PDB file of C-alpha atoms and ligand atoms in Angstrom:
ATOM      1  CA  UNK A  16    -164.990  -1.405 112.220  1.00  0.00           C
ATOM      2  CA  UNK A  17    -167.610  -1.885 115.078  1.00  0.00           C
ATOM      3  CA  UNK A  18    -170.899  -2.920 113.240  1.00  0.00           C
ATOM      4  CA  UNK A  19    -173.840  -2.301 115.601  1.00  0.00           C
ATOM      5  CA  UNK A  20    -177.135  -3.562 114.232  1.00  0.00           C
ATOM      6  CA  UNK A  21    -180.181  -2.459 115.956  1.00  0.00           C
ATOM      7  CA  UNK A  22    -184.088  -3.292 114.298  1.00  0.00           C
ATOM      8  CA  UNK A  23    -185.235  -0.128 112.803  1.00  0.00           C
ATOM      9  CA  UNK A  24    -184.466   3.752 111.909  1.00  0.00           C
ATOM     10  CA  UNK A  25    -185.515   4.954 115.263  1.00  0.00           C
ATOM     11  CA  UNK A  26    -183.278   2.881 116.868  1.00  0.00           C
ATOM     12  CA  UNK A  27    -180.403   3.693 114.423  1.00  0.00           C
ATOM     13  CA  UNK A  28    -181.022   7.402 115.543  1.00  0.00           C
ATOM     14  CA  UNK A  29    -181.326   6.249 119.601  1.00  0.00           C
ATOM     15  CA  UNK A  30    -177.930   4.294 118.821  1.00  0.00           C
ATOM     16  CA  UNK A  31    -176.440   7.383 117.429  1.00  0.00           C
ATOM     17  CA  UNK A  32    -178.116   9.921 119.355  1.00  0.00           C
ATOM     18  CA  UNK A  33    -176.193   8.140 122.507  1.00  0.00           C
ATOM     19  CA  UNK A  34    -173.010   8.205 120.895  1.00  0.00           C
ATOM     20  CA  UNK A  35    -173.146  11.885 119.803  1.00  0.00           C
ATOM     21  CA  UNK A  36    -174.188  12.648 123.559  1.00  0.00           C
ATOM     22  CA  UNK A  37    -171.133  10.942 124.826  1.00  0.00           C
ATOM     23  CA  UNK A  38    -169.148  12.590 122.892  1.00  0.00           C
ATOM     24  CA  UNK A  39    -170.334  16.493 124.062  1.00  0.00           C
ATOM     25  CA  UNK A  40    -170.390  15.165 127.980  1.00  0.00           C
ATOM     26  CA  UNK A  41    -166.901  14.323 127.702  1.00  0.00           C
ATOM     27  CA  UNK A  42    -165.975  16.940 125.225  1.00  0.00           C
ATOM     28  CA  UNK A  43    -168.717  19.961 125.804  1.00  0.00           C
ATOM     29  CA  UNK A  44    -166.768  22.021 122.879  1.00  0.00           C
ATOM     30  CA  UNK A  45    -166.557  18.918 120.851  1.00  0.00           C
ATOM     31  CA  UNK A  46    -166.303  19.748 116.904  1.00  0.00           C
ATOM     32  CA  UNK A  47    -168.702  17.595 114.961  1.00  0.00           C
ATOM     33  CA  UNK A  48    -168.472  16.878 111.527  1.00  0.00           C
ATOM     34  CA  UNK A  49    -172.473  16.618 110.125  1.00  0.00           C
ATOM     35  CA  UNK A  50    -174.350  15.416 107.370  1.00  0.00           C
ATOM     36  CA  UNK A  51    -177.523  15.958 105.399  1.00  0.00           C
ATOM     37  CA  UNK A  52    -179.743  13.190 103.705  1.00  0.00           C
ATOM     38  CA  UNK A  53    -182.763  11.534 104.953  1.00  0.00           C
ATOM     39  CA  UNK A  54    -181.035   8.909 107.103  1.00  0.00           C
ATOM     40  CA  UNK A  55    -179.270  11.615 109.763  1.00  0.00           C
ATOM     41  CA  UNK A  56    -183.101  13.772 110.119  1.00  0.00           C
ATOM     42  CA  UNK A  57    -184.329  11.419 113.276  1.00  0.00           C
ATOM     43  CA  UNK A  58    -180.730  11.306 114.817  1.00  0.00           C
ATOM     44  CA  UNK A  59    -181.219  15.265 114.638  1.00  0.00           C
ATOM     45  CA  UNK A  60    -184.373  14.895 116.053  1.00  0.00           C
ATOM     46  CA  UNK A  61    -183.372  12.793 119.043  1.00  0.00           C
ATOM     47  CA  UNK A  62    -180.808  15.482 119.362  1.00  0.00           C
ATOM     48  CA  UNK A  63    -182.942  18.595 119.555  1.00  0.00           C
ATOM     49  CA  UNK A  64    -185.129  16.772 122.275  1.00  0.00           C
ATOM     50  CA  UNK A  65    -182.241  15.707 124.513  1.00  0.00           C
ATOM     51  CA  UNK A  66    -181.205  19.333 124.234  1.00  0.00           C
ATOM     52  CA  UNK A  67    -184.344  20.035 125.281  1.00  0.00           C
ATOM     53  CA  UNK A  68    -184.593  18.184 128.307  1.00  0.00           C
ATOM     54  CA  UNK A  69    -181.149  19.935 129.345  1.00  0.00           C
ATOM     55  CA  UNK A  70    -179.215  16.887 128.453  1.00  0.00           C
ATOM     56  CA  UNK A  71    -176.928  18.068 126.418  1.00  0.00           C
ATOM     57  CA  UNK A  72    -175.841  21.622 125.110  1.00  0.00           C
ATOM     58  CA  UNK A  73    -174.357  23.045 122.024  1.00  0.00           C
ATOM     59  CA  UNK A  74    -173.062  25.960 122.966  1.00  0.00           C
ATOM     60  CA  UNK A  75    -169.536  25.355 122.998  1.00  0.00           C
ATOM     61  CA  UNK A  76    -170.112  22.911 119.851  1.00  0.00           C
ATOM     62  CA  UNK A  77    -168.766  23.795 116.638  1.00  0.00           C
ATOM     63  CA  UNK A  78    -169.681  22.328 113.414  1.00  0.00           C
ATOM     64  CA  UNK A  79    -168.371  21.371 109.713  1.00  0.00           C
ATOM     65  CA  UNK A  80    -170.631  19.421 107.234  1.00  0.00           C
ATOM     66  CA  UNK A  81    -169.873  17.390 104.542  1.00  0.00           C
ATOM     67  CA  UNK A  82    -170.610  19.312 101.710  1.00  0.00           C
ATOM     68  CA  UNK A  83    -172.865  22.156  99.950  1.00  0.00           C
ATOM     69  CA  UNK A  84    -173.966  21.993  96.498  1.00  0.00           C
ATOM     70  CA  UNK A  85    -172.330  24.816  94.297  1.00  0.00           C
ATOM     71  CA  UNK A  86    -173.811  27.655  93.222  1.00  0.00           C
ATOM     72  CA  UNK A  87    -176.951  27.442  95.639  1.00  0.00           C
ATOM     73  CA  UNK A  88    -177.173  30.083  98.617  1.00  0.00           C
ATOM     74  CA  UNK A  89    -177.778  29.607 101.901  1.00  0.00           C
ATOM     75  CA  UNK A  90    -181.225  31.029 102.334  1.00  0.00           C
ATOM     76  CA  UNK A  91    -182.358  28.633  98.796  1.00  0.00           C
ATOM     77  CA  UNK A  92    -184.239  25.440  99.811  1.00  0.00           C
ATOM     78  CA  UNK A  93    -182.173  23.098  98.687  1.00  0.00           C
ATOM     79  CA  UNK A  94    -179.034  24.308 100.647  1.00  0.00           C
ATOM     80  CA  UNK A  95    -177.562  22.330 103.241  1.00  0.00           C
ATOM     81  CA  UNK A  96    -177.535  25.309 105.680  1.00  0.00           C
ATOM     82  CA  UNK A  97    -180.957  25.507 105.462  1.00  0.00           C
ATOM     83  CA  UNK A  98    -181.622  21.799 106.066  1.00  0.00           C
ATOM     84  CA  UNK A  99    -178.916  22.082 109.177  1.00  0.00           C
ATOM     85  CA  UNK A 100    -180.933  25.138 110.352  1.00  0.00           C
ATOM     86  CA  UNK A 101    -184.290  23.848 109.953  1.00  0.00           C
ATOM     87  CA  UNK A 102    -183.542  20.206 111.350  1.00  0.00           C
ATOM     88  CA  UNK A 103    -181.189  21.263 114.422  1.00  0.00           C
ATOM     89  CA  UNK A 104    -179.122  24.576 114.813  1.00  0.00           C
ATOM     90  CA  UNK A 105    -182.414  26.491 115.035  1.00  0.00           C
ATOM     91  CA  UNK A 106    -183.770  24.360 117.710  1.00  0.00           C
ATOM     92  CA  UNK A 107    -180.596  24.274 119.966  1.00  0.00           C
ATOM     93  CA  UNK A 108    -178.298  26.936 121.932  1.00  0.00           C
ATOM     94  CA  UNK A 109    -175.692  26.847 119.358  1.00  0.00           C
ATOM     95  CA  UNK A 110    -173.533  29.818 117.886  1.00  0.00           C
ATOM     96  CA  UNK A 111    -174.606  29.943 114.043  1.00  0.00           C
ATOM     97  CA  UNK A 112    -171.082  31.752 114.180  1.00  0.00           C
ATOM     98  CA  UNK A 113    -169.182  28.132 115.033  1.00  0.00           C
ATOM     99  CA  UNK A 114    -171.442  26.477 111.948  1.00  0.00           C
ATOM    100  CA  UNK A 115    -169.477  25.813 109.015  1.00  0.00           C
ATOM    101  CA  UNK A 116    -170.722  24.762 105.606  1.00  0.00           C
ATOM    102  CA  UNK A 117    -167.611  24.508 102.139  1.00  0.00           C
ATOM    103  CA  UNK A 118    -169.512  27.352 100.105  1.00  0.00           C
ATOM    104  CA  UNK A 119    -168.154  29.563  97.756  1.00  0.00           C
ATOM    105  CA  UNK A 120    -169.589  33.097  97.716  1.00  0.00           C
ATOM    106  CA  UNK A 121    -171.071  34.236  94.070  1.00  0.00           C
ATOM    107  CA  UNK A 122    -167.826  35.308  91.996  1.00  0.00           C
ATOM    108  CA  UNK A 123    -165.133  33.785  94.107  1.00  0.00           C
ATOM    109  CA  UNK A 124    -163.181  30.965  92.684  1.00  0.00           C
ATOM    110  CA  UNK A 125    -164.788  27.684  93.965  1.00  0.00           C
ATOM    111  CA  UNK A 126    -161.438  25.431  93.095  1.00  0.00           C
ATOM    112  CA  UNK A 127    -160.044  27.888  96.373  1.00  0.00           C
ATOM    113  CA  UNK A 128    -162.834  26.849  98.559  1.00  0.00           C
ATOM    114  CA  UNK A 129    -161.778  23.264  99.625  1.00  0.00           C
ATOM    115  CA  UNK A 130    -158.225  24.368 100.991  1.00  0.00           C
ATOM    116  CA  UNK A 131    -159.593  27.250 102.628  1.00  0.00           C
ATOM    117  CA  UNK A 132    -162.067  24.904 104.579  1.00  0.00           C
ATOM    118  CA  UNK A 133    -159.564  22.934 105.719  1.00  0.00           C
ATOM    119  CA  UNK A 134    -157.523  25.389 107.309  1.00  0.00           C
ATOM    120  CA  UNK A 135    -160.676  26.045 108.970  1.00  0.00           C
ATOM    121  CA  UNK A 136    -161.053  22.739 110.440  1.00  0.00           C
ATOM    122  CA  UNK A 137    -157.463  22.551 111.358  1.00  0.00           C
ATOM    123  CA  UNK A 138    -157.830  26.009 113.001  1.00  0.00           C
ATOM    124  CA  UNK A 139    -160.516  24.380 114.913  1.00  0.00           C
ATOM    125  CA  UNK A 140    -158.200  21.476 115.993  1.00  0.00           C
ATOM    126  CA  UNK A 141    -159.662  19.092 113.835  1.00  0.00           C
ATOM    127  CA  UNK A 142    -163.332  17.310 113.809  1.00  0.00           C
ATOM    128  CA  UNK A 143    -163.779  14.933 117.360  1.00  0.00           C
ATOM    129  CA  UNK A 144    -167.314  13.216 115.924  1.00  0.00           C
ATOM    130  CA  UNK A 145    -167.624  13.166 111.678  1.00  0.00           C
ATOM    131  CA  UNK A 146    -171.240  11.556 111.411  1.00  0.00           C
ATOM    132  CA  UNK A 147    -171.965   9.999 108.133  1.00  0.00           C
ATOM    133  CA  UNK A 148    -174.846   8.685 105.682  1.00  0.00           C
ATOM    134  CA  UNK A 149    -173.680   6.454 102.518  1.00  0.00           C
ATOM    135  CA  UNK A 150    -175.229   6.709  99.146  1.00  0.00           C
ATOM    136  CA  UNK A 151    -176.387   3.556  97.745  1.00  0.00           C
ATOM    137  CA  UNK A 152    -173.409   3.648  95.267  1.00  0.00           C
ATOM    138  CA  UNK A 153    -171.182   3.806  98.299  1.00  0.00           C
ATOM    139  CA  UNK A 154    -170.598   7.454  98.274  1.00  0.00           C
ATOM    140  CA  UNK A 155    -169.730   9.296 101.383  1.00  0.00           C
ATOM    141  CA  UNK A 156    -170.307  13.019 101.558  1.00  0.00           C
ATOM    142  CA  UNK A 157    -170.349  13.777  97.973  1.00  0.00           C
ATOM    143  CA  UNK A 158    -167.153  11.297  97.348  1.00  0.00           C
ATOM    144  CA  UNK A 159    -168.446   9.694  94.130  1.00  0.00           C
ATOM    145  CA  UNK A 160    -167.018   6.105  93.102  1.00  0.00           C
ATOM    146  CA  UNK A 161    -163.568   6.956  91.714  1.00  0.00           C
ATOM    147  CA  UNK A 162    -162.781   9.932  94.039  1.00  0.00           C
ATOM    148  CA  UNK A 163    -159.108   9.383  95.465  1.00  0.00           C
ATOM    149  CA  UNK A 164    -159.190   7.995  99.050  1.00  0.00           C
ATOM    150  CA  UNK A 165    -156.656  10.394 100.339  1.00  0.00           C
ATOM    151  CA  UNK A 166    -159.101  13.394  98.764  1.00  0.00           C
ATOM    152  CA  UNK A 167    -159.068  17.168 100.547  1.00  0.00           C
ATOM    153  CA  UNK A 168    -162.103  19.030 100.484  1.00  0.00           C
ATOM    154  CA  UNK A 169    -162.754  20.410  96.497  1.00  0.00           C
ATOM    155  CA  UNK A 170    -165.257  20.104  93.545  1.00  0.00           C
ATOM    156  CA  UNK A 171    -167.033  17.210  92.771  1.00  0.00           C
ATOM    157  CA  UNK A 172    -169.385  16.129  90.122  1.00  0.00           C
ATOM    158  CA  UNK A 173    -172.410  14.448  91.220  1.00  0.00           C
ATOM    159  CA  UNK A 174    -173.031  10.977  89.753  1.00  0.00           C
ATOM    160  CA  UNK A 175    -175.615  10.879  87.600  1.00  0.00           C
ATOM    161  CA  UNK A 176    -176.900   8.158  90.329  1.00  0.00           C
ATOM    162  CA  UNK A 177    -176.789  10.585  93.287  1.00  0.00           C
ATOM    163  CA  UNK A 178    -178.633  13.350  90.896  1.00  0.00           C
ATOM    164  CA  UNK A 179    -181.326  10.855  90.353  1.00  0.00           C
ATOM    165  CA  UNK A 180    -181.474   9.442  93.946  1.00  0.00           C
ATOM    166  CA  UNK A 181    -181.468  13.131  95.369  1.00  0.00           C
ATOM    167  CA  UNK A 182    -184.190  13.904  92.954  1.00  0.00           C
ATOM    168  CA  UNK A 183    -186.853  12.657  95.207  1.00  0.00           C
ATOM    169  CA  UNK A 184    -185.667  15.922  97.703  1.00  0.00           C
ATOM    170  CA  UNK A 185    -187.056  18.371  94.910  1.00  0.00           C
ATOM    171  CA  UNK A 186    -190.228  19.593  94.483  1.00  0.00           C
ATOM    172  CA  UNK A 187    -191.477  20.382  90.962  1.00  0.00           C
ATOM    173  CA  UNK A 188    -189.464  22.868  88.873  1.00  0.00           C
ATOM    174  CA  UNK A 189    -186.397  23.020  91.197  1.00  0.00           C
ATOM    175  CA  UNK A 190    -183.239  22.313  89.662  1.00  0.00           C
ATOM    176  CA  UNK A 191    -181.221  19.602  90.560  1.00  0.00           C
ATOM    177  CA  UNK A 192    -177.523  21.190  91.062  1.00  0.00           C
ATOM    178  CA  UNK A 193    -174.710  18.118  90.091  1.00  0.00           C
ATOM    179  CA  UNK A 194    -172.037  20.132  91.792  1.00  0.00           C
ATOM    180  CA  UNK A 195    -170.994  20.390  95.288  1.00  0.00           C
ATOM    181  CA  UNK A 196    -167.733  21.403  97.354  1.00  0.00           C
ATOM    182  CA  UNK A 197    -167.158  18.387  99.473  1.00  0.00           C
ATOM    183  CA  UNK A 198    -164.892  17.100 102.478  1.00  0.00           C
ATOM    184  CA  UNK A 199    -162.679  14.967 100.358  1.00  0.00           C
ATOM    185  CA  UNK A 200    -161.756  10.810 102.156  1.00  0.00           C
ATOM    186  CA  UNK A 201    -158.848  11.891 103.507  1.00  0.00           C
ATOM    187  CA  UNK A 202    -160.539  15.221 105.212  1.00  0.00           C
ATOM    188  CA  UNK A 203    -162.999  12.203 106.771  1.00  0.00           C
ATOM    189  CA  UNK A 204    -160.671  10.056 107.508  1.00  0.00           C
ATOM    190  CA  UNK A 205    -158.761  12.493 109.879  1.00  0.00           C
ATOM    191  CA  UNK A 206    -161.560  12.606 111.705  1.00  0.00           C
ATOM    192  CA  UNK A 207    -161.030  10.928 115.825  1.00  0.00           C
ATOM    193  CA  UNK A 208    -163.684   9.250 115.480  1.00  0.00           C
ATOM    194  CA  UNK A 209    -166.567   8.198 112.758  1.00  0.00           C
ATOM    195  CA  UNK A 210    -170.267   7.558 112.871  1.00  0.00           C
ATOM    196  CA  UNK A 211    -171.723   6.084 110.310  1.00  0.00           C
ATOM    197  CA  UNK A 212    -175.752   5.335 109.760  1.00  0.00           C
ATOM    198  CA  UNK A 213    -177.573   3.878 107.379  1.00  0.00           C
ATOM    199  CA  UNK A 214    -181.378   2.266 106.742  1.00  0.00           C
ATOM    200  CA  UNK A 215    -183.053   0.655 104.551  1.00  0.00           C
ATOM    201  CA  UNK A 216    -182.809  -2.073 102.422  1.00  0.00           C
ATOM    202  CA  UNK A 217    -181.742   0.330  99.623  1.00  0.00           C
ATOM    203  CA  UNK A 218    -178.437   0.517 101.493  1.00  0.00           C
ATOM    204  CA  UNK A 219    -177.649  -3.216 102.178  1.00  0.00           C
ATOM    205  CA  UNK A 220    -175.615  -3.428  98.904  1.00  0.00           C
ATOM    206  CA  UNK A 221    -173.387  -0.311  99.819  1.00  0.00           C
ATOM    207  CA  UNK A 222    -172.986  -0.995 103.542  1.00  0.00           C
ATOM    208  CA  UNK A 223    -172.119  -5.186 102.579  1.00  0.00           C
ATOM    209  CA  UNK A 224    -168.999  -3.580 100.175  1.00  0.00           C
ATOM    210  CA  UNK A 225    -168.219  -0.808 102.610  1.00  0.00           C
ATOM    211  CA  UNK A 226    -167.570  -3.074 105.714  1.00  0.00           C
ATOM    212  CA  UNK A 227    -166.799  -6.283 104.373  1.00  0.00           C
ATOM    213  CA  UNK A 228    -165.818  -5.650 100.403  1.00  0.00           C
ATOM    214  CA  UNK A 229    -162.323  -4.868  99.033  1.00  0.00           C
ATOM    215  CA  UNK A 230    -160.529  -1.265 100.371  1.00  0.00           C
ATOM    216  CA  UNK A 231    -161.405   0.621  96.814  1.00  0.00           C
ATOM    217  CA  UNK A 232    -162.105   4.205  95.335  1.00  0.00           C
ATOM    218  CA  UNK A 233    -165.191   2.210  93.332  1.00  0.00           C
ATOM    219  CA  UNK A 234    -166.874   2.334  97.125  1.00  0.00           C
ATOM    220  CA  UNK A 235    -165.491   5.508  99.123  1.00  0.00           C
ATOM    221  CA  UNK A 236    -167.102   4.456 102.349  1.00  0.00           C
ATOM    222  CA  UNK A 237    -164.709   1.102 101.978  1.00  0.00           C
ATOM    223  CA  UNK A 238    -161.707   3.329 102.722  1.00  0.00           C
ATOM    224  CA  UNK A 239    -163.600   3.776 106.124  1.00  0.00           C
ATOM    225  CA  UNK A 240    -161.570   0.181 106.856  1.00  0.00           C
ATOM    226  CA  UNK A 241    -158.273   1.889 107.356  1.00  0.00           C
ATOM    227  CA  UNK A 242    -159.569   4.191 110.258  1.00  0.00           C
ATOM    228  CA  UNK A 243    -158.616   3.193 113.816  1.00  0.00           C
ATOM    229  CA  UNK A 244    -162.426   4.438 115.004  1.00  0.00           C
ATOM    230  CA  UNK A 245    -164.960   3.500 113.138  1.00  0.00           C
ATOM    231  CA  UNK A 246    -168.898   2.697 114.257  1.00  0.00           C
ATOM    232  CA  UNK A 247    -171.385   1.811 111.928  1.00  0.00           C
ATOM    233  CA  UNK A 248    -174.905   2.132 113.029  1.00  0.00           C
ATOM    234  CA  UNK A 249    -177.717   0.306 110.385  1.00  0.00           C
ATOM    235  CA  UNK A 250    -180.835  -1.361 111.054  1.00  0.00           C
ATOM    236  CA  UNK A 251    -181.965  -4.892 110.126  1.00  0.00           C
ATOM    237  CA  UNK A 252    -183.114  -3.855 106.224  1.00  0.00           C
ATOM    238  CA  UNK A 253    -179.420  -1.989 105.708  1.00  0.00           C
ATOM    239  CA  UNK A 254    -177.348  -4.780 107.149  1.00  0.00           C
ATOM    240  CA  UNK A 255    -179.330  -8.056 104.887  1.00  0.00           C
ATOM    241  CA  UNK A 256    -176.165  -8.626 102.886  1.00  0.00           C
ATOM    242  CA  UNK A 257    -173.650  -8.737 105.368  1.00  0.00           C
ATOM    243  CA  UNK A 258    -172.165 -12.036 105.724  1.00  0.00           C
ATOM    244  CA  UNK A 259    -171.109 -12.146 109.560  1.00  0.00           C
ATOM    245  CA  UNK A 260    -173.858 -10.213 111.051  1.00  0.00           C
ATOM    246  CA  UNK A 261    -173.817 -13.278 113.632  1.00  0.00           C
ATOM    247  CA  UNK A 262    -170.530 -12.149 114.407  1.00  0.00           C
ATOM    248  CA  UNK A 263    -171.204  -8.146 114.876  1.00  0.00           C
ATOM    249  CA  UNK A 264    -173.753  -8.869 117.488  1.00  0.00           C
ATOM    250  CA  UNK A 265    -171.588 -10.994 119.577  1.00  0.00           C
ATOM    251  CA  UNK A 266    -168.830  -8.517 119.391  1.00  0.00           C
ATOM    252  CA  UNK A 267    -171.222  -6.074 120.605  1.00  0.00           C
ATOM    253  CA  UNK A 268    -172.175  -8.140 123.330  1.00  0.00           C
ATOM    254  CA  UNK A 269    -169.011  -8.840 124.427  1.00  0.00           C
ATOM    255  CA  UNK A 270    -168.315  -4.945 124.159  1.00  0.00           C
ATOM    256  CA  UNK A 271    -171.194  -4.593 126.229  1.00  0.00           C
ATOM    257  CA  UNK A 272    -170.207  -6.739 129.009  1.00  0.00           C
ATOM    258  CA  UNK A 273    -166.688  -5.153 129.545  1.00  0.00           C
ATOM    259  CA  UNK A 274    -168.140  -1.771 129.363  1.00  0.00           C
ATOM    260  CA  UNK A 275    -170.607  -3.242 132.506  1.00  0.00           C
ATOM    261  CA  UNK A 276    -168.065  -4.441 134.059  1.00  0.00           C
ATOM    262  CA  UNK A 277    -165.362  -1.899 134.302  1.00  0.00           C
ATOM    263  CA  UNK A 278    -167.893   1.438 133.722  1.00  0.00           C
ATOM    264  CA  UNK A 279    -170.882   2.354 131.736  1.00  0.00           C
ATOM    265  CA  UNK A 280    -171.493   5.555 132.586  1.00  0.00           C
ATOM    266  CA  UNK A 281    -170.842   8.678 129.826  1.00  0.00           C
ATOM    267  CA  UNK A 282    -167.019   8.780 129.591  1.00  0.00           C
ATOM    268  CA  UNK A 283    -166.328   5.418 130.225  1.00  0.00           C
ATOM    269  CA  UNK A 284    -167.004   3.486 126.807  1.00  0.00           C
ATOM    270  CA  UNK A 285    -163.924   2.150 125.755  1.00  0.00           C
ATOM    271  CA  UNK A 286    -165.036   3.605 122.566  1.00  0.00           C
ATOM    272  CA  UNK A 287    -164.051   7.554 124.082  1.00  0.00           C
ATOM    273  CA  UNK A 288    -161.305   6.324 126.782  1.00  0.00           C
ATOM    274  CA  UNK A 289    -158.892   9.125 127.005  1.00  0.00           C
ATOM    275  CA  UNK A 290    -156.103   6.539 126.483  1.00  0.00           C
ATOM    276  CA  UNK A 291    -157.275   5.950 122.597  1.00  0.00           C
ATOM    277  CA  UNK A 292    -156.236   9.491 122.141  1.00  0.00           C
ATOM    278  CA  UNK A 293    -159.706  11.273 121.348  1.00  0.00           C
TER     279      UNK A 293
HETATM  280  P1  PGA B 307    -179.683   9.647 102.393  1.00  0.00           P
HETATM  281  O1  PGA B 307    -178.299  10.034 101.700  1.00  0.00           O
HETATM  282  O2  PGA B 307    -179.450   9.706 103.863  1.00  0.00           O
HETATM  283  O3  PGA B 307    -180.643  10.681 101.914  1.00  0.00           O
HETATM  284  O4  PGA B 307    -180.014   8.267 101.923  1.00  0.00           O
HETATM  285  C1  PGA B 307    -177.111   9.522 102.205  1.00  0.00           C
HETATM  286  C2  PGA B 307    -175.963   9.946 101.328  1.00  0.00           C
HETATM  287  O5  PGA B 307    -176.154  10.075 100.117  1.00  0.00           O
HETATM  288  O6  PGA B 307    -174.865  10.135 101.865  1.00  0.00           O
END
């Protein structure tokens, strides 16, 4: 796992923003795997201005998030397509046609949902970019402690942690929903490549078992250990209890002076070289 600490959330969200950028210069019709949360709004943000400035283009892009709670419809506040909407798909060229979300329409049978997605994604060719946020009880999408780590995209009930933690998100008399259809480990874990981002000291505890705990379902984001491609983006509050945060940053500038030496430009970080099969 490449650990990249940087000093705050803006520069988690330049860090990523970069990365994501990359990734649709080399790949314009890229498939990106997205997330909702707090943590991922100014990495959207940095996205809908480089877009903007006719850096970047989505046009060709399509895109699968996480997860979707169950049983709340798209145009309902609390939905993840309206957060995806309202913090980047309306503000860029993309095709709301190539945006994907694991929803069950009313009266369909949810438990047929997840394997339908992933045909989707497989139809698609599979996800190039899955970005990620962690919950602070490890939790990636809605992959609660104890989900399997080789889990496909189905039901999940929300920990009671994650209902509480999300509660903040509600205003007054909305209901908290504690279901969801969510990309399962394993549906993450075939991503190419994984970006993960997290702030705040809240996270330190989740992040410090994720990179540099035991491989185990009790913190989902640990199973992130067996994949090939892994960058982890966190600031200075997220990465307190890591033990070898000395270490990280010398890697990284080590990284940083092969990647000056032999190419810096778009295309060239080591990280997307066409020999490590993206
Ligand atoms: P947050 O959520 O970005 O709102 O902290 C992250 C997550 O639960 O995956």
């Amino acid at each position: 796992m490449e650990v990249i600490i940087v000093k705050d959330a803006d520069e988690v969200a330049v860090t990523a923003a970069d990365i994501c950028c990359d990734m649709l210069t080399i790949r314009p019709n890229a498939t990106l795997g997205l997330a909702t949360g707090s943590t991922p709004i100014r990495l959207y943000e940095q996205l809908v201005s480089r877009y903007r400035a006719g850096d970047i283009s989505f046009a060709k892009v399509a895109t699968f998030n996480l997860d979707e709670y169950l049983g709340v419809g798209s145009d309902s506040p609390l939905s993840y397509r309206r957060f995806m909407n309202e913090h980047l798909f309306d503000h860029t060229d993309i095709d709301f046609v190539n945006t994907h979300f694991p929803t069950c329409a009313p009266g369909s049978d949810p438990r047929l949902m997840g394997p339908e997605y992933e045909d989707k994604i497989q139809r698609r060719g599979g996800i190039d970019l899955q970005v990620l946020g962690i919950g602070a009880n490890g939790h990636i999408g809605f992959n609660e402690p104890g989900s399997s780590l080789g889990s496909c995209t189905r039901i999940k009930t929300l920990a009671q942690r994650t209902v509480n933690d999300n509660n903040r998100l509600l205003s007054e008399n909305q209901i908290q929903p504690d279901m969801a259809l969510t990309m399962g480990i394993g549906t993450i874990l075939n991503a190419r490549r994984i970006l993960m981002l997290a702030t705040g000291e809240s996270k330190a505890r989740a992040i410090a078992r994720a990179v540099e705990g035991a491989v185990t379902a009790m913190c989902p984001a640990s199973a992130l250990q067996m994949h090939a491609y892994v960058r982890i983006v966190v600031d200075e509050a997220a990465a307190k209890e890591l033990m070898q945060t000395e270490y990280y940053r010398w890697v990284r500038k080590k990284n940083e002076s092969i990647t000056a030496e032999h190419g810096g430009r778009a295309g060239e970080d080591p990280w997307f070289h066409p020999s490590l099969r993206i």
